[in-house]
Amino acid sequence: EKLSSVEYIGELNVPQYDATALPVILANEYYKAGGDRGFIAKNYEVLKKAVSWLEGMDRKLRLIDQEGGSDWKDVLRRSGQVAYTNILLYKAFVSMAEMNIVMGEDSSHNARYAEKIKNDINTRIWDDTLGYYKDSEGISSFSADGNMLALMWGIADDAKSAKVFAKLEYLLDNG
C-alpha cells in the first residue's frame, strides 16, 4: 500500500522523530526481506520527503535536539540530543542511501550524512568513562533502546560494543 505521509506530530504537539524515521527504515527492511521493488517505487517520493524533513530538524551538528515528548518515551519527556532518536536518524539515512541505489539514484549525500551522524553520536553521546551511550547528551543514565540499536546497526565499534555488553551483564546480574 502507498504511504501518504510520514511526518508525524504527536498528541503533545511536538514532532515525533521516531515515527518519521521508522517508516523509512522499515520500508528498506521490507524490500531487503522480499525484494518488492514496486513497494519502494510506489513510496519513494514520500520516503525521500521524510528523510529531507528529518535532515531539516537537525539543530546542533547533525543531531536532532528534540523537545520533551518527541519519542516513544514521551511520558518521560526526555529532551536534547537523545541517543535513541539520533540512532534512528542515522539508520534512516543509511536506509535511504540503500533505497537510492535500488531506484538507480545517487546515494552519496545520504551515505555521507549517515556517517557524519554516526561520528557525532560517537563524539557527543558516547561516554567512555561510563562505557555506554548515554540516554542523551544531558542525561547520563543507561538506556537499552539506544545502546542496543547502536550495537545492532554498527554505530558502536568493537571496543564500545564490549563495554556496552559488560554494562548489560552488570545490570542483569545486579538489577
Tab-separated table of C-alpha atoms in Angstrom:
chain	number	residue	atom	x	y	z
A	1	GLU	CA	0.000	0.000	0.000
A	2	LYS	CA	1.143	3.547	-0.658
A	3	LEU	CA	2.190	5.708	2.255
A	4	SER	CA	0.565	9.133	2.285
A	5	SER	CA	2.773	10.880	4.811
A	6	VAL	CA	5.475	10.086	7.263
A	7	GLU	CA	5.978	13.349	9.157
A	8	TYR	CA	4.101	12.936	12.394
A	9	ILE	CA	3.176	15.466	15.070
A	10	GLY	CA	2.069	13.695	18.240
A	11	GLU	CA	-0.592	14.426	20.830
A	12	LEU	CA	1.802	16.695	22.754
A	13	ASN	CA	2.038	18.823	19.586
A	14	VAL	CA	5.745	18.084	19.099
A	15	PRO	CA	7.408	16.283	16.199
A	16	GLN	CA	7.643	12.527	16.632
A	17	TYR	CA	11.069	11.926	15.103
A	18	ASP	CA	10.997	8.183	15.635
A	19	ALA	CA	7.600	7.917	13.947
A	20	THR	CA	9.117	9.629	10.900
A	21	ALA	CA	12.392	7.669	10.798
A	22	LEU	CA	10.881	4.225	11.381
A	23	PRO	CA	8.818	4.031	8.141
A	24	VAL	CA	11.992	4.796	6.146
A	25	ILE	CA	13.931	2.093	7.977
A	26	LEU	CA	11.101	-0.436	7.762
A	27	ALA	CA	10.433	0.207	4.064
A	28	ASN	CA	14.044	-0.654	3.324
A	29	GLU	CA	13.927	-3.739	5.551
A	30	TYR	CA	10.733	-4.839	3.790
A	31	TYR	CA	12.476	-4.509	0.433
A	32	LYS	CA	15.552	-6.413	1.642
A	33	ALA	CA	13.401	-9.241	3.029
A	34	GLY	CA	11.243	-9.753	-0.028
A	35	GLY	CA	12.696	-7.815	-2.943
A	36	ASP	CA	9.477	-5.864	-3.571
A	37	ARG	CA	10.977	-3.011	-5.599
A	38	GLY	CA	7.449	-1.920	-6.538
A	39	PHE	CA	6.750	-1.042	-2.915
A	40	ILE	CA	9.831	1.175	-2.818
A	41	ALA	CA	8.948	2.742	-6.183
A	42	LYS	CA	5.382	3.443	-5.060
A	43	ASN	CA	6.537	5.100	-1.825
A	44	TYR	CA	9.885	6.525	-2.878
A	45	GLU	CA	8.880	10.194	-3.035
A	46	VAL	CA	7.251	10.214	0.403
A	47	LEU	CA	10.261	8.348	1.874
A	48	LYS	CA	12.631	10.937	0.362
A	49	LYS	CA	10.412	13.663	1.796
A	50	ALA	CA	10.631	12.073	5.256
A	51	VAL	CA	14.430	11.981	5.157
A	52	SER	CA	14.520	15.575	3.946
A	53	TRP	CA	12.219	16.566	6.820
A	54	LEU	CA	14.464	14.758	9.313
A	55	GLU	CA	17.542	16.485	7.920
A	56	GLY	CA	15.779	19.815	8.383
A	57	MET	CA	15.163	19.041	12.062
A	58	ASP	CA	18.868	18.975	12.953
A	59	ARG	CA	19.814	21.916	15.147
A	60	LYS	CA	23.214	21.088	16.625
A	61	LEU	CA	25.829	19.486	14.482
A	62	ARG	CA	23.825	16.867	12.604
A	63	LEU	CA	21.976	15.535	15.629
A	64	ILE	CA	18.336	16.199	16.408
A	65	ASP	CA	17.889	18.228	19.580
A	66	GLN	CA	14.400	17.065	20.468
A	67	GLU	CA	11.687	18.534	22.628
A	68	GLY	CA	10.256	16.567	25.544
A	69	GLY	CA	7.674	14.028	24.419
A	70	SER	CA	9.199	13.585	20.947
A	71	ASP	CA	9.712	9.828	21.025
A	72	TRP	CA	8.182	6.626	22.353
A	73	LYS	CA	9.240	7.527	25.905
A	74	ASP	CA	7.011	10.607	25.750
A	75	VAL	CA	5.859	10.141	29.334
A	76	LEU	CA	9.454	10.775	30.465
A	77	ARG	CA	9.615	13.912	28.319
A	78	ARG	CA	13.316	13.364	27.696
A	79	SER	CA	14.778	16.114	25.580
A	80	GLY	CA	18.026	17.204	23.977
A	81	GLN	CA	20.206	15.001	21.823
A	82	VAL	CA	18.663	11.638	22.676
A	83	ALA	CA	20.631	8.527	21.683
A	84	TYR	CA	17.602	6.534	20.512
A	85	THR	CA	16.274	9.297	18.256
A	86	ASN	CA	19.632	10.071	16.690
A	87	ILE	CA	20.473	6.420	16.140
A	88	LEU	CA	17.164	6.120	14.256
A	89	LEU	CA	18.185	9.233	12.307
A	90	TYR	CA	21.441	7.514	11.328
A	91	LYS	CA	19.663	4.332	10.247
A	92	ALA	CA	17.055	6.282	8.266
A	93	PHE	CA	19.843	7.874	6.211
A	94	VAL	CA	21.597	4.522	5.733
A	95	SER	CA	18.276	3.026	4.643
A	96	MET	CA	17.541	5.895	2.256
A	97	ALA	CA	21.010	5.559	0.705
A	98	GLU	CA	20.314	1.871	0.096
A	99	MET	CA	16.927	2.691	-1.451
A	100	ASN	CA	18.563	5.380	-3.630
A	101	ILE	CA	20.694	2.611	-5.125
A	102	VAL	CA	17.657	0.367	-5.651
A	103	MET	CA	15.969	3.219	-7.516
A	104	GLY	CA	19.081	3.982	-9.589
A	105	GLU	CA	19.737	7.330	-7.933
A	106	ASP	CA	22.848	8.808	-6.354
A	107	SER	CA	23.207	7.682	-2.738
A	108	SER	CA	26.299	9.687	-1.830
A	109	HIS	CA	24.579	12.504	0.094
A	110	ASN	CA	22.576	10.161	2.317
A	111	ALA	CA	25.538	7.811	2.864
A	112	ARG	CA	27.859	10.699	3.803
A	113	TYR	CA	25.240	12.254	6.037
A	114	ALA	CA	24.742	8.942	7.850
A	115	GLU	CA	28.489	8.684	8.519
A	116	LYS	CA	28.556	12.229	9.908
A	117	ILE	CA	25.621	11.412	12.198
A	118	LYS	CA	27.416	8.252	13.349
A	119	ASN	CA	30.547	10.263	14.148
A	120	ASP	CA	28.513	12.870	16.032
A	121	ILE	CA	26.753	10.177	18.076
A	122	ASN	CA	30.104	8.661	18.999
A	123	THR	CA	31.502	12.097	19.861
A	124	ARG	CA	28.589	13.619	21.758
A	125	ILE	CA	26.563	10.752	23.264
A	126	TRP	CA	29.150	8.030	23.932
A	127	ASP	CA	30.699	8.239	27.413
A	128	ASP	CA	33.905	6.228	27.632
A	129	THR	CA	34.058	6.508	31.419
A	130	LEU	CA	30.566	5.076	31.811
A	131	GLY	CA	31.108	2.598	28.991
A	132	TYR	CA	27.852	3.203	27.120
A	133	TYR	CA	25.809	5.627	25.059
A	134	LYS	CA	24.102	7.982	27.487
A	135	ASP	CA	20.341	8.333	27.183
A	136	SER	CA	21.038	11.827	25.863
A	137	GLU	CA	23.824	14.339	25.810
A	138	GLY	CA	22.479	15.756	29.078
A	139	ILE	CA	21.193	12.559	30.768
A	140	SER	CA	23.901	10.098	31.796
A	141	SER	CA	21.645	7.146	32.534
A	142	PHE	CA	21.882	3.884	30.592
A	143	SER	CA	19.017	3.314	28.193
A	144	ALA	CA	18.727	-0.054	26.481
A	145	ASP	CA	16.943	1.278	23.405
A	146	GLY	CA	19.779	3.468	22.146
A	147	ASN	CA	22.568	1.134	23.207
A	148	MET	CA	21.062	-1.973	21.599
A	149	LEU	CA	20.359	-0.167	18.338
A	150	ALA	CA	23.907	1.254	18.305
A	151	LEU	CA	25.261	-2.288	18.570
A	152	MET	CA	22.832	-3.763	16.043
A	153	TRP	CA	23.343	-1.068	13.398
A	154	GLY	CA	27.132	-0.746	13.604
A	155	ILE	CA	27.456	2.616	15.307
A	156	ALA	CA	29.499	1.080	18.124
A	157	ASP	CA	32.921	-0.276	17.204
A	158	ASP	CA	34.237	-3.461	18.814
A	159	ALA	CA	35.672	-1.670	21.860
A	160	LYS	CA	32.450	0.237	22.535
A	161	SER	CA	30.387	-2.905	21.955
A	162	ALA	CA	32.410	-4.799	24.556
A	163	LYS	CA	31.827	-2.021	27.092
A	164	VAL	CA	28.084	-1.930	26.417
A	165	PHE	CA	27.842	-5.724	26.793
A	166	ALA	CA	29.789	-5.501	30.063
A	167	LYS	CA	27.312	-2.895	31.322
A	168	LEU	CA	24.375	-5.088	30.284
A	169	GLU	CA	25.885	-8.092	32.034
A	170	TYR	CA	26.383	-5.995	35.175
A	171	LEU	CA	22.754	-4.795	35.043
A	172	LEU	CA	21.462	-8.344	34.529
A	173	ASP	CA	23.492	-9.622	37.474
A	174	ASN	CA	22.827	-6.694	39.808
A	175	GLY	CA	19.487	-5.266	38.711
